[in-house]
PDB file of C-alpha atoms and ligand atoms in Angstrom:
ATOM      1  CA  MET A   1      93.018  66.425 109.940  1.00 51.00           C
ATOM      2  CA  THR A   2      95.591  64.823 112.696  1.00 56.00           C
ATOM      3  CA  ASP A   3      99.306  65.166 112.960  1.00 58.00           C
ATOM      4  CA  ARG A   4      99.677  61.871 111.525  1.00 52.00           C
ATOM      5  CA  GLN A   5      97.779  63.204 108.050  1.00 64.00           C
ATOM      6  CA  ARG A   6      99.304  66.497 107.884  1.00 73.00           C
ATOM      7  CA  PRO A   7     102.564  67.162 105.489  1.00 75.00           C
ATOM      8  CA  ALA A   8     105.822  66.525 107.361  1.00 74.00           C
ATOM      9  CA  GLY A   9     108.253  68.826 105.502  1.00 81.00           C
ATOM     10  CA  LYS A  10     108.355  71.460 102.895  1.00 86.00           C
ATOM     11  CA  PRO A  11     108.158  70.228  99.168  1.00 91.00           C
ATOM     12  CA  GLY A  12     110.863  70.912  97.092  1.00 89.00           C
ATOM     13  CA  TRP A  13     109.249  73.602  95.005  1.00 91.00           C
ATOM     14  CA  LEU A  14     109.160  75.857  98.708  1.00 88.00           C
ATOM     15  CA  ARG A  15     112.801  75.661  99.042  1.00 77.00           C
ATOM     16  CA  ARG A  16     114.589  78.967  97.868  1.00 70.00           C
ATOM     17  CA  ARG A  17     117.606  80.717  99.679  1.00 65.00           C
ATOM     18  CA  LEU A  18     117.011  83.562 101.640  1.00 60.00           C
ATOM     19  CA  PRO A  19     118.042  87.108  99.569  1.00 59.00           C
ATOM     20  CA  SER A  20     121.662  88.165 100.516  1.00 65.00           C
ATOM     21  CA  GLY A  21     124.327  90.241  98.933  1.00 71.00           C
ATOM     22  CA  PRO A  22     125.448  94.180  98.842  1.00 74.00           C
ATOM     23  CA  GLU A  23     122.385  95.754  97.455  1.00 70.00           C
ATOM     24  CA  TYR A  24     120.058  93.711  99.743  1.00 70.00           C
ATOM     25  CA  GLU A  25     122.546  94.870 102.495  1.00 74.00           C
ATOM     26  CA  ARG A  26     122.661  98.508 101.367  1.00 75.00           C
ATOM     27  CA  LEU A  27     119.025  98.663 101.393  1.00 72.00           C
ATOM     28  CA  ARG A  28     118.938  96.774 105.034  1.00 73.00           C
ATOM     29  CA  ARG A  29     120.948  99.288 106.498  1.00 78.00           C
ATOM     30  CA  LEU A  30     118.968 102.387 104.681  1.00 76.00           C
ATOM     31  CA  LEU A  31     115.571 100.978 106.255  1.00 74.00           C
ATOM     32  CA  GLN A  32     117.364 100.473 109.749  1.00 75.00           C
ATOM     33  CA  GLY A  33     118.903 103.882 109.693  1.00 78.00           C
ATOM     34  CA  ARG A  34     115.892 105.289 109.770  1.00 73.00           C
ATOM     35  CA  GLY A  35     114.064 102.984 112.257  1.00 76.00           C
ATOM     36  CA  LEU A  36     111.407 102.114 109.394  1.00 75.00           C
ATOM     37  CA  THR A  37     110.378  98.325 109.218  1.00 73.00           C
ATOM     38  CA  THR A  38     109.467  96.177 105.965  1.00 78.00           C
ATOM     39  CA  VAL A  39     107.003  93.844 106.324  1.00 74.00           C
ATOM     40  CA  CYS A  40     109.550  92.019 103.495  1.00 74.00           C
ATOM     41  CA  GLN A  41     111.814  91.740 106.031  1.00 72.00           C
ATOM     42  CA  GLU A  42     109.850  91.184 109.412  1.00 69.00           C
ATOM     43  CA  ALA A  43     108.370  88.010 107.684  1.00 68.00           C
ATOM     44  CA  GLN A  44     111.521  86.789 106.287  1.00 68.00           C
ATOM     45  CA  CYS A  45     110.264  86.894 102.556  1.00 74.00           C
ATOM     46  CA  PRO A  46     111.987  85.332  99.931  1.00 69.00           C
ATOM     47  CA  ASN A  47     110.929  87.303  97.492  1.00 75.00           C
ATOM     48  CA  GLN A  48     112.521  90.346  98.650  1.00 75.00           C
ATOM     49  CA  PHE A  49     115.370  90.586  96.282  1.00 72.00           C
ATOM     50  CA  GLU A  50     112.840  90.579  93.553  1.00 75.00           C
ATOM     51  CA  CYS A  51     110.735  93.078  94.728  1.00 78.00           C
ATOM     52  CA  TYR A  52     113.403  95.238  96.050  1.00 74.00           C
ATOM     53  CA  ALA A  53     115.085  94.541  92.014  1.00 72.00           C
ATOM     54  CA  GLY A  54     111.826  95.484  90.690  1.00 76.00           C
ATOM     55  CA  GLY A  55     111.525  98.823  93.049  1.00 76.00           C
ATOM     56  CA  THR A  56     108.832  97.361  95.037  1.00 80.00           C
ATOM     57  CA  ALA A  57     109.075  97.254  98.816  1.00 84.00           C
ATOM     58  CA  THR A  58     106.280  97.056 101.873  1.00 90.00           C
ATOM     59  CA  PHE A  59     106.341  99.587 104.483  1.00 93.00           C
ATOM     60  CA  MET A  60     105.058  98.391 108.018  1.00 93.00           C
ATOM     61  CA  ILE A  61     103.796 101.696 110.375  1.00 94.00           C
ATOM     62  CA  LEU A  62     102.330 102.090 113.369  1.00 95.00           C
ATOM     63  CA  GLY A  63     104.493  99.710 115.742  1.00 92.00           C
ATOM     64  CA  ARG A  64     105.653  96.492 115.552  1.00 88.00           C
ATOM     65  CA  ARG A  65     103.171  95.244 117.973  1.00 92.00           C
ATOM     66  CA  CYS A  66      99.766  93.739 116.846  1.00 93.00           C
ATOM     67  CA  SER A  67      96.376  94.236 119.168  1.00 95.00           C
ATOM     68  CA  ARG A  68      95.053  90.840 117.600  1.00 94.00           C
ATOM     69  CA  ASN A  69      96.489  87.530 117.492  1.00 93.00           C
ATOM     70  CA  CYS A  70      95.729  86.075 114.266  1.00 94.00           C
ATOM     71  CA  GLY A  71      97.035  82.434 113.843  1.00 95.00           C
ATOM     72  CA  PHE A  72      98.996  81.999 110.926  1.00 93.00           C
ATOM     73  CA  CYS A  73     100.748  85.329 111.518  1.00 91.00           C
ATOM     74  CA  ALA A  74     104.431  85.818 113.274  1.00 88.00           C
ATOM     75  CA  VAL A  75     104.315  89.989 114.028  1.00 88.00           C
ATOM     76  CA  GLY A  76     104.570  90.642 117.787  1.00 89.00           C
ATOM     77  CA  HIS A  77     101.645  90.958 120.063  1.00 91.00           C
ATOM     78  CA  GLY A  78     100.374  93.045 122.560  1.00 89.00           C
ATOM     79  CA  PRO A  79     100.000  96.822 123.669  1.00 87.00           C
ATOM     80  CA  ASP A  80     102.133  99.151 121.662  1.00 89.00           C
ATOM     81  CA  GLY A  81     103.034 103.021 122.297  1.00 93.00           C
ATOM     82  CA  PRO A  82     102.003 105.822 120.165  1.00 94.00           C
ATOM     83  CA  PRO A  83     102.725 105.819 116.574  1.00 94.00           C
ATOM     84  CA  ASP A  84     105.917 107.963 115.655  1.00 93.00           C
ATOM     85  CA  PRO A  85     104.321 111.275 114.326  1.00 95.00           C
ATOM     86  CA  GLU A  86     107.834 111.361 111.774  1.00 94.00           C
ATOM     87  CA  GLU A  87     106.940 107.905 110.159  1.00 94.00           C
ATOM     88  CA  PRO A  88     105.129 109.210 107.228  1.00 96.00           C
ATOM     89  CA  ALA A  89     107.967 111.694 106.402  1.00 95.00           C
ATOM     90  CA  LEU A  90     110.454 108.936 106.722  1.00 93.00           C
ATOM     91  CA  VAL A  91     108.760 106.134 105.112  1.00 94.00           C
ATOM     92  CA  ALA A  92     108.348 109.073 101.864  1.00 95.00           C
ATOM     93  CA  GLN A  93     112.256 109.489 102.162  1.00 94.00           C
ATOM     94  CA  ALA A  94     113.373 105.865 102.554  1.00 91.00           C
ATOM     95  CA  VAL A  95     110.945 105.458  99.135  1.00 93.00           C
ATOM     96  CA  GLU A  96     112.960 108.289  97.138  1.00 93.00           C
ATOM     97  CA  GLU A  97     116.254 106.868  98.418  1.00 90.00           C
ATOM     98  CA  MET A  98     115.230 103.372  97.273  1.00 88.00           C
ATOM     99  CA  GLY A  99     113.933 104.906  93.887  1.00 88.00           C
ATOM    100  CA  LEU A 100     110.770 102.863  94.337  1.00 91.00           C
ATOM    101  CA  ARG A 101     108.115 103.159  91.519  1.00 92.00           C
ATOM    102  CA  TYR A 102     105.593 101.128  93.763  1.00 94.00           C
ATOM    103  CA  ALA A 103     105.235 101.762  97.670  1.00 95.00           C
ATOM    104  CA  VAL A 104     102.878  99.280  99.494  1.00 95.00           C
ATOM    105  CA  VAL A 105     102.274 100.601 103.038  1.00 97.00           C
ATOM    106  CA  THR A 106     100.861  98.356 105.622  1.00 95.00           C
ATOM    107  CA  SER A 107     100.443  98.177 109.426  1.00 95.00           C
ATOM    108  CA  VAL A 108      99.458  96.024 112.194  1.00 93.00           C
ATOM    109  CA  THR A 109      95.853  96.218 113.887  1.00 96.00           C
ATOM    110  CA  ARG A 110      96.135  98.984 116.059  1.00 97.00           C
ATOM    111  CA  ASP A 111      92.345  98.846 117.706  1.00 96.00           C
ATOM    112  CA  ASP A 112      93.674 100.911 120.727  1.00 96.00           C
ATOM    113  CA  LEU A 113      93.939 103.884 118.364  1.00 96.00           C
ATOM    114  CA  ALA A 114      90.658 105.709 118.301  1.00 96.00           C
ATOM    115  CA  ASP A 115      90.919 105.775 114.206  1.00 97.00           C
ATOM    116  CA  GLY A 116      92.745 102.461 113.875  1.00 97.00           C
ATOM    117  CA  GLY A 117      95.664 104.402 112.487  1.00 97.00           C
ATOM    118  CA  ALA A 118      93.498 105.721 109.676  1.00 98.00           C
ATOM    119  CA  SER A 119      95.230 109.101 109.830  1.00 98.00           C
ATOM    120  CA  PHE A 120      98.760 107.929 109.524  1.00 98.00           C
ATOM    121  CA  PHE A 121      97.965 105.765 106.468  1.00 98.00           C
ATOM    122  CA  ALA A 122      96.512 108.942 105.153  1.00 98.00           C
ATOM    123  CA  ALA A 123      99.643 111.302 106.134  1.00 98.00           C
ATOM    124  CA  THR A 124     102.045 108.563 104.781  1.00 98.00           C
ATOM    125  CA  ILE A 125     100.123 108.693 101.146  1.00 98.00           C
ATOM    126  CA  ARG A 126     100.306 112.185 100.629  1.00 98.00           C
ATOM    127  CA  ALA A 127     103.793 112.662 102.121  1.00 98.00           C
ATOM    128  CA  ILE A 128     105.242 109.959  99.427  1.00 97.00           C
ATOM    129  CA  LYS A 129     103.068 111.492  97.011  1.00 98.00           C
ATOM    130  CA  GLU A 130     104.609 114.982  97.791  1.00 97.00           C
ATOM    131  CA  ARG A 131     108.297 113.716  97.549  1.00 96.00           C
ATOM    132  CA  MET A 132     107.705 110.906  94.673  1.00 96.00           C
ATOM    133  CA  PRO A 133     104.516 112.163  92.469  1.00 96.00           C
ATOM    134  CA  ALA A 134     105.284 109.374  89.849  1.00 96.00           C
ATOM    135  CA  THR A 135     105.386 106.534  92.366  1.00 96.00           C
ATOM    136  CA  LEU A 136     102.209 104.346  92.955  1.00 96.00           C
ATOM    137  CA  VAL A 137     100.842 103.374  96.443  1.00 98.00           C
ATOM    138  CA  GLU A 138      99.249 100.810  97.742  1.00 98.00           C
ATOM    139  CA  VAL A 139      97.988 100.692 101.159  1.00 98.00           C
ATOM    140  CA  LEU A 140      97.240  97.238 102.715  1.00 97.00           C
ATOM    141  CA  ILE A 141      95.002  98.143 105.623  1.00 98.00           C
ATOM    142  CA  PRO A 142      93.552  96.358 108.836  1.00 98.00           C
ATOM    143  CA  ASP A 143      89.582  96.641 109.280  1.00 98.00           C
ATOM    144  CA  LEU A 144      89.569  99.515 111.120  1.00 97.00           C
ATOM    145  CA  GLN A 145      87.060  97.539 112.971  1.00 97.00           C
ATOM    146  CA  GLY A 146      84.047  98.788 110.757  1.00 97.00           C
ATOM    147  CA  ASP A 147      84.796 102.270 110.957  1.00 95.00           C
ATOM    148  CA  TRP A 148      84.520 103.672 107.632  1.00 97.00           C
ATOM    149  CA  THR A 149      85.043 107.251 108.255  1.00 97.00           C
ATOM    150  CA  GLY A 150      88.743 105.951 108.679  1.00 98.00           C
ATOM    151  CA  LEU A 151      88.157 104.461 105.674  1.00 98.00           C
ATOM    152  CA  LEU A 152      87.160 107.456 103.955  1.00 98.00           C
ATOM    153  CA  GLU A 153      90.022 109.430 105.216  1.00 98.00           C
ATOM    154  CA  ILE A 154      92.368 107.074 103.478  1.00 98.00           C
ATOM    155  CA  LEU A 155      90.676 106.811 100.175  1.00 98.00           C
ATOM    156  CA  ARG A 156      90.743 110.588  99.978  1.00 98.00           C
ATOM    157  CA  ALA A 157      94.194 110.455 100.346  1.00 98.00           C
ATOM    158  CA  GLY A 158      94.426 109.185  96.861  1.00 98.00           C
ATOM    159  CA  PRO A 159      96.154 105.604  96.874  1.00 98.00           C
ATOM    160  CA  ASP A 160      96.110 103.835  93.757  1.00 97.00           C
ATOM    161  CA  VAL A 161      95.053 100.329  95.143  1.00 98.00           C
ATOM    162  CA  LEU A 162      93.637  99.877  97.985  1.00 98.00           C
ATOM    163  CA  ASN A 163      94.015  96.213  99.680  1.00 98.00           C
ATOM    164  CA  HIS A 164      92.274  94.181 102.321  1.00 98.00           C
ATOM    165  CA  ASN A 165      93.448  90.544 103.014  1.00 98.00           C
ATOM    166  CA  ILE A 166      90.228  88.352 103.437  1.00 98.00           C
ATOM    167  CA  GLU A 167      93.040  85.921 104.308  1.00 98.00           C
ATOM    168  CA  THR A 168      90.599  82.888 104.598  1.00 98.00           C
ATOM    169  CA  VAL A 169      87.320  81.432 104.099  1.00 98.00           C
ATOM    170  CA  PRO A 170      84.617  82.092 106.828  1.00 98.00           C
ATOM    171  CA  ARG A 171      84.334  78.811 108.590  1.00 98.00           C
ATOM    172  CA  LEU A 172      88.310  78.746 109.797  1.00 98.00           C
ATOM    173  CA  TYR A 173      87.568  82.673 111.017  1.00 98.00           C
ATOM    174  CA  PRO A 174      87.445  81.866 114.678  1.00 97.00           C
ATOM    175  CA  VAL A 175      90.626  80.276 114.667  1.00 97.00           C
ATOM    176  CA  VAL A 176      93.065  82.332 111.862  1.00 97.00           C
ATOM    177  CA  ARG A 177      91.512  85.614 112.672  1.00 97.00           C
ATOM    178  CA  PRO A 178      89.818  85.409 115.840  1.00 95.00           C
ATOM    179  CA  GLY A 179      89.537  89.030 115.978  1.00 95.00           C
ATOM    180  CA  ALA A 180      87.971  89.790 112.645  1.00 97.00           C
ATOM    181  CA  LEU A 181      84.635  89.452 110.870  1.00 98.00           C
ATOM    182  CA  TYR A 182      84.554  88.083 107.511  1.00 98.00           C
ATOM    183  CA  SER A 183      81.495  90.292 106.365  1.00 98.00           C
ATOM    184  CA  ARG A 184      83.392  93.335 107.982  1.00 98.00           C
ATOM    185  CA  SER A 185      86.180  92.413 105.518  1.00 98.00           C
ATOM    186  CA  LEU A 186      83.806  91.786 102.594  1.00 98.00           C
ATOM    187  CA  ASP A 187      82.029  95.252 103.707  1.00 98.00           C
ATOM    188  CA  LEU A 188      85.422  97.124 103.467  1.00 98.00           C
ATOM    189  CA  LEU A 189      85.947  96.130  99.877  1.00 98.00           C
ATOM    190  CA  ARG A 190      82.387  96.982  98.614  1.00 98.00           C
ATOM    191  CA  GLN A 191      82.840 100.317 100.684  1.00 98.00           C
ATOM    192  CA  VAL A 192      85.619 100.812  98.775  1.00 98.00           C
ATOM    193  CA  LYS A 193      84.065 100.433  95.569  1.00 97.00           C
ATOM    194  CA  ARG A 194      81.354 102.826  96.856  1.00 97.00           C
ATOM    195  CA  ILE A 195      83.115 105.577  98.133  1.00 97.00           C
ATOM    196  CA  ALA A 196      85.936 105.554  95.087  1.00 96.00           C
ATOM    197  CA  PRO A 197      84.934 102.874  91.970  1.00 93.00           C
ATOM    198  CA  GLU A 198      88.075 104.394  90.325  1.00 93.00           C
ATOM    199  CA  ILE A 199      90.298 102.604  92.851  1.00 96.00           C
ATOM    200  CA  PRO A 200      91.089  98.967  92.404  1.00 96.00           C
ATOM    201  CA  ALA A 201      90.274  96.759  95.619  1.00 97.00           C
ATOM    202  CA  LYS A 202      92.173  94.190  96.133  1.00 98.00           C
ATOM    203  CA  SER A 203      92.198  91.249  98.315  1.00 98.00           C
ATOM    204  CA  GLY A 204      94.108  88.200  99.284  1.00 98.00           C
ATOM    205  CA  ILE A 205      93.867  84.448 100.687  1.00 98.00           C
ATOM    206  CA  MET A 206      96.323  82.131 102.136  1.00 97.00           C
ATOM    207  CA  LEU A 207      96.023  78.573 100.675  1.00 98.00           C
ATOM    208  CA  GLY A 208      96.720  75.273 102.960  1.00 97.00           C
ATOM    209  CA  LEU A 209      94.977  76.199 106.142  1.00 98.00           C
ATOM    210  CA  GLY A 210      92.282  73.514 105.577  1.00 97.00           C
ATOM    211  CA  GLU A 211      89.986  75.081 103.455  1.00 98.00           C
ATOM    212  CA  SER A 212      87.639  73.459 100.662  1.00 98.00           C
ATOM    213  CA  SER A 213      87.934  74.139  96.847  1.00 98.00           C
ATOM    214  CA  GLU A 214      84.044  74.677  97.255  1.00 98.00           C
ATOM    215  CA  GLU A 215      84.797  77.425 100.263  1.00 98.00           C
ATOM    216  CA  LEU A 216      87.617  78.814  97.998  1.00 98.00           C
ATOM    217  CA  PHE A 217      85.328  79.639  94.869  1.00 98.00           C
ATOM    218  CA  ALA A 218      82.179  80.623  97.092  1.00 98.00           C
ATOM    219  CA  THR A 219      84.804  83.330  99.027  1.00 98.00           C
ATOM    220  CA  LEU A 220      86.174  84.279  95.391  1.00 98.00           C
ATOM    221  CA  ASP A 221      82.435  85.070  94.548  1.00 98.00           C
ATOM    222  CA  ASP A 222      81.851  86.685  97.799  1.00 98.00           C
ATOM    223  CA  LEU A 223      84.864  89.162  96.841  1.00 98.00           C
ATOM    224  CA  LEU A 224      83.778  89.658  92.944  1.00 98.00           C
ATOM    225  CA  ALA A 225      80.202  90.267  94.115  1.00 98.00           C
ATOM    226  CA  VAL A 226      81.425  93.302  96.252  1.00 98.00           C
ATOM    227  CA  GLY A 227      83.770  94.484  93.486  1.00 97.00           C
ATOM    228  CA  CYS A 228      87.158  93.394  94.237  1.00 97.00           C
ATOM    229  CA  ASP A 229      89.523  94.003  91.432  1.00 96.00           C
ATOM    230  CA  ILE A 230      92.601  92.185  92.387  1.00 97.00           C
ATOM    231  CA  LEU A 231      93.208  88.752  94.084  1.00 98.00           C
ATOM    232  CA  THR A 232      96.216  87.396  95.409  1.00 98.00           C
ATOM    233  CA  LEU A 233      96.171  83.168  96.173  1.00 98.00           C
ATOM    234  CA  GLY A 234      99.477  82.085  98.443  1.00 96.00           C
ATOM    235  CA  GLN A 235     100.688  79.246 100.252  1.00 95.00           C
ATOM    236  CA  TYR A 236     100.475  79.300 104.248  1.00 95.00           C
ATOM    237  CA  LEU A 237     103.903  78.945 105.900  1.00 92.00           C
ATOM    238  CA  GLN A 238     104.001  78.008 109.344  1.00 92.00           C
ATOM    239  CA  PRO A 239     106.121  81.006 110.762  1.00 90.00           C
ATOM    240  CA  SER A 240     106.398  78.821 114.131  1.00 91.00           C
ATOM    241  CA  PRO A 241     105.243  75.292 115.803  1.00 93.00           C
ATOM    242  CA  ALA A 242     103.165  77.872 118.048  1.00 95.00           C
ATOM    243  CA  HIS A 243     101.334  78.893 115.028  1.00 95.00           C
ATOM    244  CA  LEU A 244      98.321  76.816 113.134  1.00 96.00           C
ATOM    245  CA  PRO A 245      99.910  73.938 111.420  1.00 96.00           C
ATOM    246  CA  VAL A 246     100.018  73.480 107.356  1.00 96.00           C
ATOM    247  CA  GLU A 247      97.221  71.481 106.361  1.00 96.00           C
ATOM    248  CA  ARG A 248      98.182  70.922 102.917  1.00 96.00           C
ATOM    249  CA  PHE A 249     101.164  72.415 100.403  1.00 96.00           C
ATOM    250  CA  VAL A 250      99.069  73.046  96.949  1.00 97.00           C
ATOM    251  CA  PRO A 251     101.324  72.312  94.239  1.00 97.00           C
ATOM    252  CA  PRO A 252     102.294  75.330  91.657  1.00 97.00           C
ATOM    253  CA  GLU A 253     100.223  73.974  88.731  1.00 97.00           C
ATOM    254  CA  GLU A 254      97.051  73.677  91.316  1.00 98.00           C
ATOM    255  CA  PHE A 255      97.849  77.570  91.708  1.00 98.00           C
ATOM    256  CA  GLN A 256      98.196  78.192  87.862  1.00 98.00           C
ATOM    257  CA  SER A 257      94.993  76.552  87.333  1.00 98.00           C
ATOM    258  CA  LEU A 258      93.277  78.619  90.055  1.00 98.00           C
ATOM    259  CA  GLN A 259      94.763  81.599  88.608  1.00 97.00           C
ATOM    260  CA  ALA A 260      93.218  80.726  85.148  1.00 98.00           C
ATOM    261  CA  LYS A 261      89.805  80.270  87.153  1.00 98.00           C
ATOM    262  CA  ALA A 262      89.729  83.163  89.006  1.00 98.00           C
ATOM    263  CA  LEU A 263      90.435  85.547  85.881  1.00 95.00           C
ATOM    264  CA  ALA A 264      87.770  83.734  84.141  1.00 96.00           C
ATOM    265  CA  ARG A 265      85.377  84.614  86.918  1.00 97.00           C
ATOM    266  CA  GLY A 266      85.953  87.737  86.557  1.00 95.00           C
ATOM    267  CA  PHE A 267      88.872  89.342  88.343  1.00 96.00           C
ATOM    268  CA  ALA A 268      90.974  92.060  86.671  1.00 95.00           C
ATOM    269  CA  GLY A 269      94.480  90.971  88.000  1.00 95.00           C
ATOM    270  CA  VAL A 270      95.406  87.917  89.736  1.00 96.00           C
ATOM    271  CA  ALA A 271      98.530  86.431  91.145  1.00 96.00           C
ATOM    272  CA  ALA A 272      98.802  82.775  92.643  1.00 97.00           C
ATOM    273  CA  GLY A 273     101.772  80.967  93.410  1.00 96.00           C
ATOM    274  CA  PRO A 274     103.745  79.228  96.553  1.00 95.00           C
ATOM    275  CA  PHE A 275     105.510  82.381  97.049  1.00 91.00           C
ATOM    276  CA  VAL A 276     102.926  84.912  96.418  1.00 94.00           C
ATOM    277  CA  ARG A 277     102.200  87.269  99.112  1.00 92.00           C
ATOM    278  CA  SER A 278     100.265  90.245  99.403  1.00 93.00           C
ATOM    279  CA  SER A 279     102.575  92.962  97.728  1.00 91.00           C
ATOM    280  CA  TYR A 280     103.960  90.077  95.339  1.00 90.00           C
ATOM    281  CA  GLN A 281     104.031  91.546  91.508  1.00 87.00           C
ATOM    282  CA  ALA A 282     102.184  94.574  92.765  1.00 93.00           C
ATOM    283  CA  GLU A 283     102.718  96.922  90.169  1.00 92.00           C
ATOM    284  CA  ASP A 284     102.158  94.205  87.157  1.00 91.00           C
ATOM    285  CA  LEU A 285      98.651  93.349  89.264  1.00 94.00           C
ATOM    286  CA  TYR A 286      97.989  96.920  89.016  1.00 95.00           C
ATOM    287  CA  ARG A 287      98.615  97.615  85.606  1.00 93.00           C
ATOM    288  CA  GLN A 288      96.816  94.289  84.925  1.00 90.00           C
ATOM    289  CA  ALA A 289      93.809  95.799  86.448  1.00 89.00           C
ATOM    290  CA  VAL A 290      94.023  99.195  85.278  1.00 88.00           C
ATOM    291  CA  GLU A 291      94.069  97.637  81.756  1.00 87.00           C
ATOM    292  CA  ARG A 292      91.398  95.355  82.098  1.00 83.00           C
ATOM    293  CA  GLN A 293      88.914  97.507  84.014  1.00 79.00           C
ATOM    294  CA  SER A 294      89.557 100.072  81.192  1.00 81.00           C
ATOM    295  CA  GLU A 295      87.751  97.312  78.838  1.00 77.00           C
ATOM    296  CA  LYS A 296      84.983  96.135  81.266  1.00 65.00           C
ATOM    297  CA  PRO A 297      81.363  97.448  80.757  1.00 60.00           C
ATOM    298  CA  GLU A 298      79.745  99.238  83.663  1.00 53.00           C
ATOM    299  CA  GLN A 299      79.755  97.220  86.764  1.00 48.00           C
ATOM    300  CA  THR A 300      76.439  96.070  88.806  1.00 46.00           C
ATOM    301  CA  ASP A 301      74.799  97.513  91.576  1.00 46.00           C
ATOM    302  CA  ASN A 302      76.871  95.927  94.349  1.00 44.00           C
ATOM    303  CA  ALA A 303      74.518  96.664  97.369  1.00 42.00           C
ATOM    304  CA  THR A 304      72.097  93.962  96.136  1.00 44.00           C
ATOM    305  CA  ALA A 305      74.860  91.743  95.472  1.00 43.00           C
ATOM    306  CA  TYR A 306      75.991  91.989  98.891  1.00 39.00           C
ATOM    307  CA  ALA A 307      72.308  91.562 100.961  1.00 42.00           C
ATOM    308  CA  GLY A 308      73.419  87.919 102.165  1.00 42.00           C
ATOM    309  CA  CYS A 309      75.688  88.934 104.914  1.00 41.00           C
ATOM    310  CA  LYS A 310      73.879  88.946 108.497  1.00 40.00           C
ATOM    311  CA  ASP A 311      76.166  89.415 111.229  1.00 42.00           C
ATOM    312  CA  LEU A 312      77.284  93.171 110.737  1.00 41.00           C
TER     313      LEU A 312
HETATM  314  S1  SF4 B 401      95.743  91.388 112.593  1.00 61.91           S
HETATM  315 FE1  SF4 B 401      97.324  91.656 111.237  1.00 61.91          FE
HETATM  316  S2  SF4 B 401      99.451  91.893 112.047  1.00 61.91           S
HETATM  317 FE2  SF4 B 401      97.801  91.335 113.909  1.00 61.91          FE
HETATM  318  S3  SF4 B 401      98.006  89.783 114.109  1.00 61.91           S
HETATM  319 FE3  SF4 B 401      96.609  89.277 112.482  1.00 61.91          FE
HETATM  320  S4  SF4 B 401      97.417  89.364 110.646  1.00 61.91           S
HETATM  321 FE4  SF4 B 401      99.268  89.867 112.064  1.00 61.91          FE
END
């Protein structure tokens, strides 16, 4: 798409004031005081206040610099130091002080670490569960370069939701997620359902990067075929002129129609909207998924449904 055809500015429905106020400041200082990073703040997420008020926040562990360089991501890139061994306990402490009912833990991708950071995810889940047994923990993990022993270690720590974003359709991977493989990300979700079928698997897609409707639905079907339970669909927003351009702003009504179609296709929980991000309304989606899973008849064997992907 040429610059002339690309949307000029943000449409009205994407204008939202960023959070502020005493409660927001209190939380910001609390996190800063512990040297902790939330994706909420790093990405300047417009939903921060709504999520904090709803008892949810997303912590970023394993440093602030990523080994990869995805075309849509504002996170810093390049080598980073060894992870802070105190981090799991610090995150658990902040979860307690923030009184979170639902904590999301994510990270940059650390291909430089032997286990991709899997042991830190496991330790953080355990630390939160020990300190706040009633708090639900969702982990949004990188693809661990396909090392499923790391995935097993994370699942054994007992997260309530395992999230891994597929982000976009396979045709766009070379520009959007150059260091990732579409089939590897699908396989990660498939392994979650094979190893721990009781743990809801979740994934998310950003729209507006140039995907067609046919490509989007083909990706939804791929996710369903590997047993993905929960889906988020949100609008890609360009973090800076150095990042991929927005090819299209998807109107709210189209997101609503996509939400209905994705639920009808078989996802147990779906959040779709211009401001939807991976952890948006995460607790509600989890409860939706658990409820619908309890109604669902036994799932088919995923192995046969997955035979298609070639470049593993
Ligand atoms: S792997 Fe994740 S953190 Fe790293 S650049 Fe890509 S999206 Fe950003």
